[in-house]
Amino acid sequence: VKYLNAYTGTVLLRCRKDFYRLVCSALPFVRHLESRAQRYPCSLNTLHVGGTIRTCQKFLIQYNRRQLLMLLQNCTNEEERRCIQKSLLSCSLTEEQSQSGDEEDDDGIE
């Protein structure tokens, strides 16, 4: 696991390119995750398969932006609208994230 966001339910997995099909086919069968003797129900689906962590980060930014735009269209009051607009404006790849993505070699699939 290279990235985990519990609020959005997003996980970025890294594996060798030889095994990405195996990982993608196994993900739908994961029903629970365990941590400290607690079981958490979950459902995993593949959103994107990329060659580098940086391309996966770019995809996640665009994906989150699209999700926020969908939420913006369904806003019920002005306060919600302002919060979502603020979140939309903050969707970008920061310098710290881009440096960690540059370290990756191109033989892995994210």
mmCIF file with all atom_site columns, N, CA and C in Angstrom, residues 30-96:
data_model
loop_
_atom_site.group_PDB
_atom_site.id
_atom_site.type_symbol
_atom_site.label_atom_id
_atom_site.label_alt_id
_atom_site.label_comp_id
_atom_site.label_asym_id
_atom_site.label_entity_id
_atom_site.label_seq_id
_atom_site.pdbx_PDB_ins_code
_atom_site.Cartn_x
_atom_site.Cartn_y
_atom_site.Cartn_z
_atom_site.occupancy
_atom_site.B_iso_or_equiv
_atom_site.pdbx_formal_charge
_atom_site.auth_seq_id
_atom_site.auth_comp_id
_atom_site.auth_asym_id
_atom_site.auth_atom_id
_atom_site.pdbx_PDB_model_num
ATOM 1   N N  . VAL A 1 30 ? -11.997 -9.732 -1.737  1.00 0.00 ? 30 VAL A N  1
ATOM 2   C CA . VAL A 1 30 ? -11.691 -9.242 -0.388  1.00 0.00 ? 30 VAL A CA 1
ATOM 3   C C  . VAL A 1 30 ? -12.976 -8.666 0.196   1.00 0.00 ? 30 VAL A C  1
ATOM 4   N N  . ARG A 1 31 ? -13.426 -9.222 1.302   1.00 0.00 ? 31 ARG A N  1
ATOM 5   C CA . ARG A 1 31 ? -14.673 -8.787 1.937   1.00 0.00 ? 31 ARG A CA 1
ATOM 6   C C  . ARG A 1 31 ? -14.457 -8.107 3.290   1.00 0.00 ? 31 ARG A C  1
ATOM 7   N N  . HIS A 1 32 ? -13.341 -8.394 3.955   1.00 0.00 ? 32 HIS A N  1
ATOM 8   C CA . HIS A 1 32 ? -13.054 -7.806 5.264   1.00 0.00 ? 32 HIS A CA 1
ATOM 9   C C  . HIS A 1 32 ? -11.574 -7.478 5.356   1.00 0.00 ? 32 HIS A C  1
ATOM 10  N N  . LEU A 1 33 ? -11.271 -6.442 6.116   1.00 0.00 ? 33 LEU A N  1
ATOM 11  C CA . LEU A 1 33 ? -9.891  -6.125 6.471   1.00 0.00 ? 33 LEU A CA 1
ATOM 12  C C  . LEU A 1 33 ? -9.787  -6.226 7.983   1.00 0.00 ? 33 LEU A C  1
ATOM 13  N N  . GLU A 1 34 ? -8.656  -6.726 8.466   1.00 0.00 ? 34 GLU A N  1
ATOM 14  C CA . GLU A 1 34 ? -8.469  -6.883 9.905   1.00 0.00 ? 34 GLU A CA 1
ATOM 15  C C  . GLU A 1 34 ? -7.367  -5.970 10.399  1.00 0.00 ? 34 GLU A C  1
ATOM 16  N N  . SER A 1 35 ? -7.605  -5.381 11.563  1.00 0.00 ? 35 SER A N  1
ATOM 17  C CA . SER A 1 35 ? -6.615  -4.558 12.225  1.00 0.00 ? 35 SER A CA 1
ATOM 18  C C  . SER A 1 35 ? -6.871  -4.625 13.721  1.00 0.00 ? 35 SER A C  1
ATOM 19  N N  . ARG A 1 36 ? -5.871  -5.028 14.463  1.00 0.00 ? 36 ARG A N  1
ATOM 20  C CA . ARG A 1 36 ? -5.953  -5.109 15.927  1.00 0.00 ? 36 ARG A CA 1
ATOM 21  C C  . ARG A 1 36 ? -7.161  -5.927 16.377  1.00 0.00 ? 36 ARG A C  1
ATOM 22  N N  . ALA A 1 37 ? -7.307  -7.098 15.797  1.00 0.00 ? 37 ALA A N  1
ATOM 23  C CA . ALA A 1 37 ? -8.358  -8.053 16.134  1.00 0.00 ? 37 ALA A CA 1
ATOM 24  C C  . ALA A 1 37 ? -9.767  -7.524 15.832  1.00 0.00 ? 37 ALA A C  1
ATOM 25  N N  . GLN A 1 38 ? -9.879  -6.498 15.020  1.00 0.00 ? 38 GLN A N  1
ATOM 26  C CA . GLN A 1 38 ? -11.170 -5.965 14.579  1.00 0.00 ? 38 GLN A CA 1
ATOM 27  C C  . GLN A 1 38 ? -11.327 -6.251 13.091  1.00 0.00 ? 38 GLN A C  1
ATOM 28  N N  . ARG A 1 39 ? -12.508 -6.667 12.678  1.00 0.00 ? 39 ARG A N  1
ATOM 29  C CA . ARG A 1 39 ? -12.784 -6.914 11.262  1.00 0.00 ? 39 ARG A CA 1
ATOM 30  C C  . ARG A 1 39 ? -13.638 -5.780 10.720  1.00 0.00 ? 39 ARG A C  1
ATOM 31  N N  . TYR A 1 40 ? -13.216 -5.246 9.589   1.00 0.00 ? 40 TYR A N  1
ATOM 32  C CA . TYR A 1 40 ? -13.938 -4.153 8.938   1.00 0.00 ? 40 TYR A CA 1
ATOM 33  C C  . TYR A 1 40 ? -14.432 -4.627 7.578   1.00 0.00 ? 40 TYR A C  1
ATOM 34  N N  . PRO A 1 41 ? -15.733 -4.577 7.342   1.00 0.00 ? 41 PRO A N  1
ATOM 35  C CA . PRO A 1 41 ? -16.242 -4.983 6.034   1.00 0.00 ? 41 PRO A CA 1
ATOM 36  C C  . PRO A 1 41 ? -15.800 -3.979 4.961   1.00 0.00 ? 41 PRO A C  1
ATOM 37  N N  . CYS A 1 42 ? -15.516 -4.474 3.775   1.00 0.00 ? 42 CYS A N  1
ATOM 38  C CA . CYS A 1 42 ? -15.085 -3.587 2.697   1.00 0.00 ? 42 CYS A CA 1
ATOM 39  C C  . CYS A 1 42 ? -15.448 -4.188 1.349   1.00 0.00 ? 42 CYS A C  1
ATOM 40  N N  . SER A 1 43 ? -15.343 -3.366 0.340   1.00 0.00 ? 43 SER A N  1
ATOM 41  C CA . SER A 1 43 ? -15.562 -3.780 -1.036  1.00 0.00 ? 43 SER A CA 1
ATOM 42  C C  . SER A 1 43 ? -14.507 -3.059 -1.876  1.00 0.00 ? 43 SER A C  1
ATOM 43  N N  . LEU A 1 44 ? -13.707 -3.803 -2.619  1.00 0.00 ? 44 LEU A N  1
ATOM 44  C CA . LEU A 1 44 ? -12.621 -3.199 -3.391  1.00 0.00 ? 44 LEU A CA 1
ATOM 45  C C  . LEU A 1 44 ? -12.879 -3.351 -4.883  1.00 0.00 ? 44 LEU A C  1
ATOM 46  N N  . ASN A 1 45 ? -12.728 -2.279 -5.641  1.00 0.00 ? 45 ASN A N  1
ATOM 47  C CA . ASN A 1 45 ? -12.789 -2.350 -7.090  1.00 0.00 ? 45 ASN A CA 1
ATOM 48  C C  . ASN A 1 45 ? -11.654 -1.506 -7.672  1.00 0.00 ? 45 ASN A C  1
ATOM 49  N N  . THR A 1 46 ? -11.211 -1.893 -8.841  1.00 0.00 ? 46 THR A N  1
ATOM 50  C CA . THR A 1 46 ? -10.108 -1.216 -9.516  1.00 0.00 ? 46 THR A CA 1
ATOM 51  C C  . THR A 1 46 ? -10.649 -0.024 -10.289 1.00 0.00 ? 46 THR A C  1
ATOM 52  N N  . LEU A 1 47 ? -10.091 1.163  -10.026 1.00 0.00 ? 47 LEU A N  1
ATOM 53  C CA . LEU A 1 47 ? -10.464 2.365  -10.758 1.00 0.00 ? 47 LEU A CA 1
ATOM 54  C C  . LEU A 1 47 ? -9.495  2.653  -11.897 1.00 0.00 ? 47 LEU A C  1
ATOM 55  N N  . HIS A 1 48 ? -8.213  2.311  -11.693 1.00 0.00 ? 48 HIS A N  1
ATOM 56  C CA . HIS A 1 48 ? -7.184  2.691  -12.662 1.00 0.00 ? 48 HIS A CA 1
ATOM 57  C C  . HIS A 1 48 ? -5.973  1.778  -12.488 1.00 0.00 ? 48 HIS A C  1
ATOM 58  N N  . VAL A 1 49 ? -5.334  1.459  -13.595 1.00 0.00 ? 49 VAL A N  1
ATOM 59  C CA . VAL A 1 49 ? -4.066  0.737  -13.576 1.00 0.00 ? 49 VAL A CA 1
ATOM 60  C C  . VAL A 1 49 ? -3.081  1.615  -14.327 1.00 0.00 ? 49 VAL A C  1
ATOM 61  N N  . GLY A 1 50 ? -1.984  1.979  -13.666 1.00 0.00 ? 50 GLY A N  1
ATOM 62  C CA . GLY A 1 50 ? -1.003  2.870  -14.283 1.00 0.00 ? 50 GLY A CA 1
ATOM 63  C C  . GLY A 1 50 ? 0.394   2.324  -14.168 1.00 0.00 ? 50 GLY A C  1
ATOM 64  N N  . GLY A 1 51 ? 1.312   2.927  -14.912 1.00 0.00 ? 51 GLY A N  1
ATOM 65  C CA . GLY A 1 51 ? 2.694   2.473  -14.938 1.00 0.00 ? 51 GLY A CA 1
ATOM 66  C C  . GLY A 1 51 ? 3.564   3.085  -13.858 1.00 0.00 ? 51 GLY A C  1
ATOM 67  N N  . THR A 1 52 ? 3.166   4.259  -13.334 1.00 0.00 ? 52 THR A N  1
ATOM 68  C CA . THR A 1 52 ? 3.947   4.911  -12.284 1.00 0.00 ? 52 THR A CA 1
ATOM 69  C C  . THR A 1 52 ? 3.004   5.439  -11.206 1.00 0.00 ? 52 THR A C  1
ATOM 70  N N  . ILE A 1 53 ? 3.556   5.699  -10.050 1.00 0.00 ? 53 ILE A N  1
ATOM 71  C CA . ILE A 1 53 ? 2.750   6.266  -8.972  1.00 0.00 ? 53 ILE A CA 1
ATOM 72  C C  . ILE A 1 53 ? 2.291   7.663  -9.347  1.00 0.00 ? 53 ILE A C  1
ATOM 73  N N  . ARG A 1 54 ? 3.123   8.407  -10.049 1.00 0.00 ? 54 ARG A N  1
ATOM 74  C CA . ARG A 1 54 ? 2.755   9.775  -10.455 1.00 0.00 ? 54 ARG A CA 1
ATOM 75  C C  . ARG A 1 54 ? 1.515   9.775  -11.355 1.00 0.00 ? 54 ARG A C  1
ATOM 76  N N  . THR A 1 55 ? 1.429   8.864  -12.330 1.00 0.00 ? 55 THR A N  1
ATOM 77  C CA . THR A 1 55 ? 0.240   8.826  -13.189 1.00 0.00 ? 55 THR A CA 1
ATOM 78  C C  . THR A 1 55 ? -0.987  8.416  -12.381 1.00 0.00 ? 55 THR A C  1
ATOM 79  N N  . CYS A 1 56 ? -0.807  7.561  -11.408 1.00 0.00 ? 56 CYS A N  1
ATOM 80  C CA . CYS A 1 56 ? -1.921  7.169  -10.547 1.00 0.00 ? 56 CYS A CA 1
ATOM 81  C C  . CYS A 1 56 ? -2.373  8.343  -9.681  1.00 0.00 ? 56 CYS A C  1
ATOM 82  N N  . GLN A 1 57 ? -1.419  9.138  -9.186  1.00 0.00 ? 57 GLN A N  1
ATOM 83  C CA . GLN A 1 57 ? -1.769  10.329 -8.411  1.00 0.00 ? 57 GLN A CA 1
ATOM 84  C C  . GLN A 1 57 ? -2.553  11.311 -9.274  1.00 0.00 ? 57 GLN A C  1
ATOM 85  N N  . LYS A 1 58 ? -2.120  11.509 -10.506 1.00 0.00 ? 58 LYS A N  1
ATOM 86  C CA . LYS A 1 58 ? -2.835  12.410 -11.406 1.00 0.00 ? 58 LYS A CA 1
ATOM 87  C C  . LYS A 1 58 ? -4.248  11.910 -11.664 1.00 0.00 ? 58 LYS A C  1
ATOM 88  N N  . PHE A 1 59 ? -4.399  10.592 -11.868 1.00 0.00 ? 59 PHE A N  1
ATOM 89  C CA . PHE A 1 59 ? -5.725  10.032 -12.062 1.00 0.00 ? 59 PHE A CA 1
ATOM 90  C C  . PHE A 1 59 ? -6.594  10.281 -10.832 1.00 0.00 ? 59 PHE A C  1
ATOM 91  N N  . LEU A 1 60 ? -6.056  10.039 -9.623  1.00 0.00 ? 60 LEU A N  1
ATOM 92  C CA . LEU A 1 60 ? -6.839  10.239 -8.402  1.00 0.00 ? 60 LEU A CA 1
ATOM 93  C C  . LEU A 1 60 ? -7.285  11.682 -8.239  1.00 0.00 ? 60 LEU A C  1
ATOM 94  N N  . ILE A 1 61 ? -6.431  12.624 -8.613  1.00 0.00 ? 61 ILE A N  1
ATOM 95  C CA . ILE A 1 61 ? -6.807  14.039 -8.533  1.00 0.00 ? 61 ILE A CA 1
ATOM 96  C C  . ILE A 1 61 ? -7.985  14.316 -9.461  1.00 0.00 ? 61 ILE A C  1
ATOM 97  N N  . GLN A 1 62 ? -7.894  13.838 -10.707 1.00 0.00 ? 62 GLN A N  1
ATOM 98  C CA . GLN A 1 62 ? -8.994  14.039 -11.650 1.00 0.00 ? 62 GLN A CA 1
ATOM 99  C C  . GLN A 1 62 ? -10.265 13.318 -11.191 1.00 0.00 ? 62 GLN A C  1
ATOM 100 N N  . TYR A 1 63 ? -10.120 12.123 -10.678 1.00 0.00 ? 63 TYR A N  1
ATOM 101 C CA . TYR A 1 63 ? -11.265 11.357 -10.198 1.00 0.00 ? 63 TYR A CA 1
ATOM 102 C C  . TYR A 1 63 ? -11.946 12.083 -9.039  1.00 0.00 ? 63 TYR A C  1
ATOM 103 N N  . ASN A 1 64 ? -11.155 12.554 -8.057  1.00 0.00 ? 64 ASN A N  1
ATOM 104 C CA . ASN A 1 64 ? -11.712 13.278 -6.915  1.00 0.00 ? 64 ASN A CA 1
ATOM 105 C C  . ASN A 1 64 ? -12.367 14.577 -7.361  1.00 0.00 ? 64 ASN A C  1
ATOM 106 N N  . ARG A 1 65 ? -11.762 15.241 -8.336  1.00 0.00 ? 65 ARG A N  1
ATOM 107 C CA . ARG A 1 65 ? -12.336 16.479 -8.854  1.00 0.00 ? 65 ARG A CA 1
ATOM 108 C C  . ARG A 1 65 ? -13.711 16.204 -9.483  1.00 0.00 ? 65 ARG A C  1
ATOM 109 N N  . ARG A 1 66 ? -13.814 15.132 -10.255 1.00 0.00 ? 66 ARG A N  1
ATOM 110 C CA . ARG A 1 66 ? -15.107 14.781 -10.865 1.00 0.00 ? 66 ARG A CA 1
ATOM 111 C C  . ARG A 1 66 ? -16.147 14.442 -9.790  1.00 0.00 ? 66 ARG A C  1
ATOM 112 N N  . GLN A 1 67 ? -15.723 13.735 -8.755  1.00 0.00 ? 67 GLN A N  1
ATOM 113 C CA . GLN A 1 67 ? -16.643 13.397 -7.673  1.00 0.00 ? 67 GLN A CA 1
ATOM 114 C C  . GLN A 1 67 ? -17.125 14.655 -6.953  1.00 0.00 ? 67 GLN A C  1
ATOM 115 N N  . LEU A 1 68 ? -16.211 15.599 -6.719  1.00 0.00 ? 68 LEU A N  1
ATOM 116 C CA . LEU A 1 68 ? -16.589 16.851 -6.061  1.00 0.00 ? 68 LEU A CA 1
ATOM 117 C C  . LEU A 1 68 ? -17.533 17.669 -6.930  1.00 0.00 ? 68 LEU A C  1
ATOM 118 N N  . LEU A 1 69 ? -17.317 17.664 -8.249  1.00 0.00 ? 69 LEU A N  1
ATOM 119 C CA . LEU A 1 69 ? -18.225 18.386 -9.149  1.00 0.00 ? 69 LEU A CA 1
ATOM 120 C C  . LEU A 1 69 ? -19.624 17.781 -9.102  1.00 0.00 ? 69 LEU A C  1
ATOM 121 N N  . MET A 1 70 ? -19.705 16.469 -9.003  1.00 0.00 ? 70 MET A N  1
ATOM 122 C CA . MET A 1 70 ? -21.016 15.827 -8.876  1.00 0.00 ? 70 MET A CA 1
ATOM 123 C C  . MET A 1 70 ? -21.696 16.237 -7.570  1.00 0.00 ? 70 MET A C  1
ATOM 124 N N  . LEU A 1 71 ? -20.911 16.317 -6.480  1.00 0.00 ? 71 LEU A N  1
ATOM 125 C CA . LEU A 1 71 ? -21.465 16.771 -5.202  1.00 0.00 ? 71 LEU A CA 1
ATOM 126 C C  . LEU A 1 71 ? -21.914 18.220 -5.282  1.00 0.00 ? 71 LEU A C  1
ATOM 127 N N  . LEU A 1 72 ? -21.145 19.037 -5.991  1.00 0.00 ? 72 LEU A N  1
ATOM 128 C CA . LEU A 1 72 ? -21.466 20.458 -6.124  1.00 0.00 ? 72 LEU A CA 1
ATOM 129 C C  . LEU A 1 72 ? -22.820 20.654 -6.801  1.00 0.00 ? 72 LEU A C  1
ATOM 130 N N  . GLN A 1 73 ? -23.121 19.821 -7.779  1.00 0.00 ? 73 GLN A N  1
ATOM 131 C CA . GLN A 1 73 ? -24.404 19.926 -8.469  1.00 0.00 ? 73 GLN A CA 1
ATOM 132 C C  . GLN A 1 73 ? -25.578 19.560 -7.571  1.00 0.00 ? 73 GLN A C  1
ATOM 133 N N  . ASN A 1 74 ? -25.318 18.760 -6.543  1.00 0.00 ? 74 ASN A N  1
ATOM 134 C CA . ASN A 1 74 ? -26.398 18.306 -5.658  1.00 0.00 ? 74 ASN A CA 1
ATOM 135 C C  . ASN A 1 74 ? -26.449 19.055 -4.328  1.00 0.00 ? 74 ASN A C  1
ATOM 136 N N  . CYS A 1 75 ? -25.784 20.200 -4.239  1.00 0.00 ? 75 CYS A N  1
ATOM 137 C CA . CYS A 1 75 ? -25.759 20.969 -2.990  1.00 0.00 ? 75 CYS A CA 1
ATOM 138 C C  . CYS A 1 75 ? -27.150 21.482 -2.639  1.00 0.00 ? 75 CYS A C  1
ATOM 139 N N  . THR A 1 76 ? -27.421 21.494 -1.330  1.00 0.00 ? 76 THR A N  1
ATOM 140 C CA . THR A 1 76 ? -28.726 21.977 -0.877  1.00 0.00 ? 76 THR A CA 1
ATOM 141 C C  . THR A 1 76 ? -28.655 23.373 -0.271  1.00 0.00 ? 76 THR A C  1
ATOM 142 N N  . ASN A 1 77 ? -27.475 23.786 0.204   1.00 0.00 ? 77 ASN A N  1
ATOM 143 C CA . ASN A 1 77 ? -27.368 25.137 0.766   1.00 0.00 ? 77 ASN A CA 1
ATOM 144 C C  . ASN A 1 77 ? -26.025 25.767 0.389   1.00 0.00 ? 77 ASN A C  1
ATOM 145 N N  . GLU A 1 78 ? -25.891 27.036 0.711   1.00 0.00 ? 78 GLU A N  1
ATOM 146 C CA . GLU A 1 78 ? -24.707 27.805 0.313   1.00 0.00 ? 78 GLU A CA 1
ATOM 147 C C  . GLU A 1 78 ? -23.457 27.379 1.077   1.00 0.00 ? 78 GLU A C  1
ATOM 148 N N  . GLU A 1 79 ? -23.610 26.960 2.319   1.00 0.00 ? 79 GLU A N  1
ATOM 149 C CA . GLU A 1 79 ? -22.450 26.525 3.118   1.00 0.00 ? 79 GLU A CA 1
ATOM 150 C C  . GLU A 1 79 ? -21.820 25.271 2.507   1.00 0.00 ? 79 GLU A C  1
ATOM 151 N N  . GLU A 1 80 ? -22.639 24.306 2.124   1.00 0.00 ? 80 GLU A N  1
ATOM 152 C CA . GLU A 1 80 ? -22.119 23.109 1.455   1.00 0.00 ? 80 GLU A CA 1
ATOM 153 C C  . GLU A 1 80 ? -21.406 23.481 0.165   1.00 0.00 ? 80 GLU A C  1
ATOM 154 N N  . ARG A 1 81 ? -22.004 24.383 -0.595  1.00 0.00 ? 81 ARG A N  1
ATOM 155 C CA . ARG A 1 81 ? -21.422 24.809 -1.868  1.00 0.00 ? 81 ARG A CA 1
ATOM 156 C C  . ARG A 1 81 ? -20.035 25.421 -1.662  1.00 0.00 ? 81 ARG A C  1
ATOM 157 N N  . ARG A 1 82 ? -19.890 26.272 -0.640  1.00 0.00 ? 82 ARG A N  1
ATOM 158 C CA . ARG A 1 82 ? -18.586 26.909 -0.368  1.00 0.00 ? 82 ARG A CA 1
ATOM 159 C C  . ARG A 1 82 ? -17.538 25.870 0.029   1.00 0.00 ? 82 ARG A C  1
ATOM 160 N N  . CYS A 1 83 ? -17.917 24.903 0.862   1.00 0.00 ? 83 CYS A N  1
ATOM 161 C CA . CYS A 1 83 ? -16.974 23.863 1.298   1.00 0.00 ? 83 CYS A CA 1
ATOM 162 C C  . CYS A 1 83 ? -16.500 23.026 0.116   1.00 0.00 ? 83 CYS A C  1
ATOM 163 N N  . ILE A 1 84 ? -17.416 22.665 -0.764  1.00 0.00 ? 84 ILE A N  1
ATOM 164 C CA . ILE A 1 84 ? -17.044 21.841 -1.916  1.00 0.00 ? 84 ILE A CA 1
ATOM 165 C C  . ILE A 1 84 ? -16.199 22.640 -2.892  1.00 0.00 ? 84 ILE A C  1
ATOM 166 N N  . GLN A 1 85 ? -16.532 23.920 -3.107  1.00 0.00 ? 85 GLN A N  1
ATOM 167 C CA . GLN A 1 85 ? -15.718 24.757 -3.988  1.00 0.00 ? 85 GLN A CA 1
ATOM 168 C C  . GLN A 1 85 ? -14.309 24.908 -3.443  1.00 0.00 ? 85 GLN A C  1
ATOM 169 N N  . LYS A 1 86 ? -14.176 25.041 -2.125  1.00 0.00 ? 86 LYS A N  1
ATOM 170 C CA . LYS A 1 86 ? -12.853 25.123 -1.509  1.00 0.00 ? 86 LYS A CA 1
ATOM 171 C C  . LYS A 1 86 ? -12.073 23.829 -1.736  1.00 0.00 ? 86 LYS A C  1
ATOM 172 N N  . SER A 1 87 ? -12.734 22.692 -1.598  1.00 0.00 ? 87 SER A N  1
ATOM 173 C CA . SER A 1 87 ? -12.090 21.403 -1.838  1.00 0.00 ? 87 SER A CA 1
ATOM 174 C C  . SER A 1 87 ? -11.658 21.257 -3.288  1.00 0.00 ? 87 SER A C  1
ATOM 175 N N  . LEU A 1 88 ? -12.496 21.729 -4.212  1.00 0.00 ? 88 LEU A N  1
ATOM 176 C CA . LEU A 1 88 ? -12.157 21.666 -5.635  1.00 0.00 ? 88 LEU A CA 1
ATOM 177 C C  . LEU A 1 88 ? -10.901 22.464 -5.949  1.00 0.00 ? 88 LEU A C  1
ATOM 178 N N  . LEU A 1 89 ? -10.801 23.641 -5.351  1.00 0.00 ? 89 LEU A N  1
ATOM 179 C CA . LEU A 1 89 ? -9.641  24.494 -5.605  1.00 0.00 ? 89 LEU A CA 1
ATOM 180 C C  . LEU A 1 89 ? -8.359  23.926 -5.007  1.00 0.00 ? 89 LEU A C  1
ATOM 181 N N  . SER A 1 90 ? -8.487  23.067 -3.987  1.00 0.00 ? 90 SER A N  1
ATOM 182 C CA . SER A 1 90 ? -7.298  22.512 -3.342  1.00 0.00 ? 90 SER A CA 1
ATOM 183 C C  . SER A 1 90 ? -6.833  21.209 -3.996  1.00 0.00 ? 90 SER A C  1
ATOM 184 N N  . CYS A 1 91 ? -7.524  20.733 -5.023  1.00 0.00 ? 91 CYS A N  1
ATOM 185 C CA . CYS A 1 91 ? -7.136  19.494 -5.718  1.00 0.00 ? 91 CYS A CA 1
ATOM 186 C C  . CYS A 1 91 ? -5.959  19.764 -6.638  1.00 0.00 ? 91 CYS A C  1
ATOM 187 N N  . SER A 1 92 ? -4.765  19.441 -6.168  1.00 0.00 ? 92 SER A N  1
ATOM 188 C CA . SER A 1 92 ? -3.581  19.597 -7.019  1.00 0.00 ? 92 SER A CA 1
ATOM 189 C C  . SER A 1 92 ? -2.486  18.677 -6.499  1.00 0.00 ? 92 SER A C  1
ATOM 190 N N  . LEU A 1 93 ? -1.506  18.435 -7.348  1.00 0.00 ? 93 LEU A N  1
ATOM 191 C CA . LEU A 1 93 ? -0.367  17.620 -6.983  1.00 0.00 ? 93 LEU A CA 1
ATOM 192 C C  . LEU A 1 93 ? 0.672   18.543 -6.363  1.00 0.00 ? 93 LEU A C  1
ATOM 193 N N  . THR A 1 94 ? 0.975   18.362 -5.072  1.00 0.00 ? 94 THR A N  1
ATOM 194 C CA . THR A 1 94 ? 1.933   19.235 -4.412  1.00 0.00 ? 94 THR A CA 1
ATOM 195 C C  . THR A 1 94 ? 3.349   18.786 -4.717  1.00 0.00 ? 94 THR A C  1
ATOM 196 N N  . GLU A 1 95 ? 4.307   19.625 -4.432  1.00 0.00 ? 95 GLU A N  1
ATOM 197 C CA . GLU A 1 95 ? 5.710   19.319 -4.702  1.00 0.00 ? 95 GLU A CA 1
ATOM 198 C C  . GLU A 1 95 ? 6.162   18.099 -3.921  1.00 0.00 ? 95 GLU A C  1
ATOM 199 N N  . GLU A 1 96 ? 5.711   17.964 -2.676  1.00 0.00 ? 96 GLU A N  1
ATOM 200 C CA . GLU A 1 96 ? 6.091   16.818 -1.854  1.00 0.00 ? 96 GLU A CA 1
ATOM 201 C C  . GLU A 1 96 ? 5.609   15.513 -2.476  1.00 0.00 ? 96 GLU A C  1
#
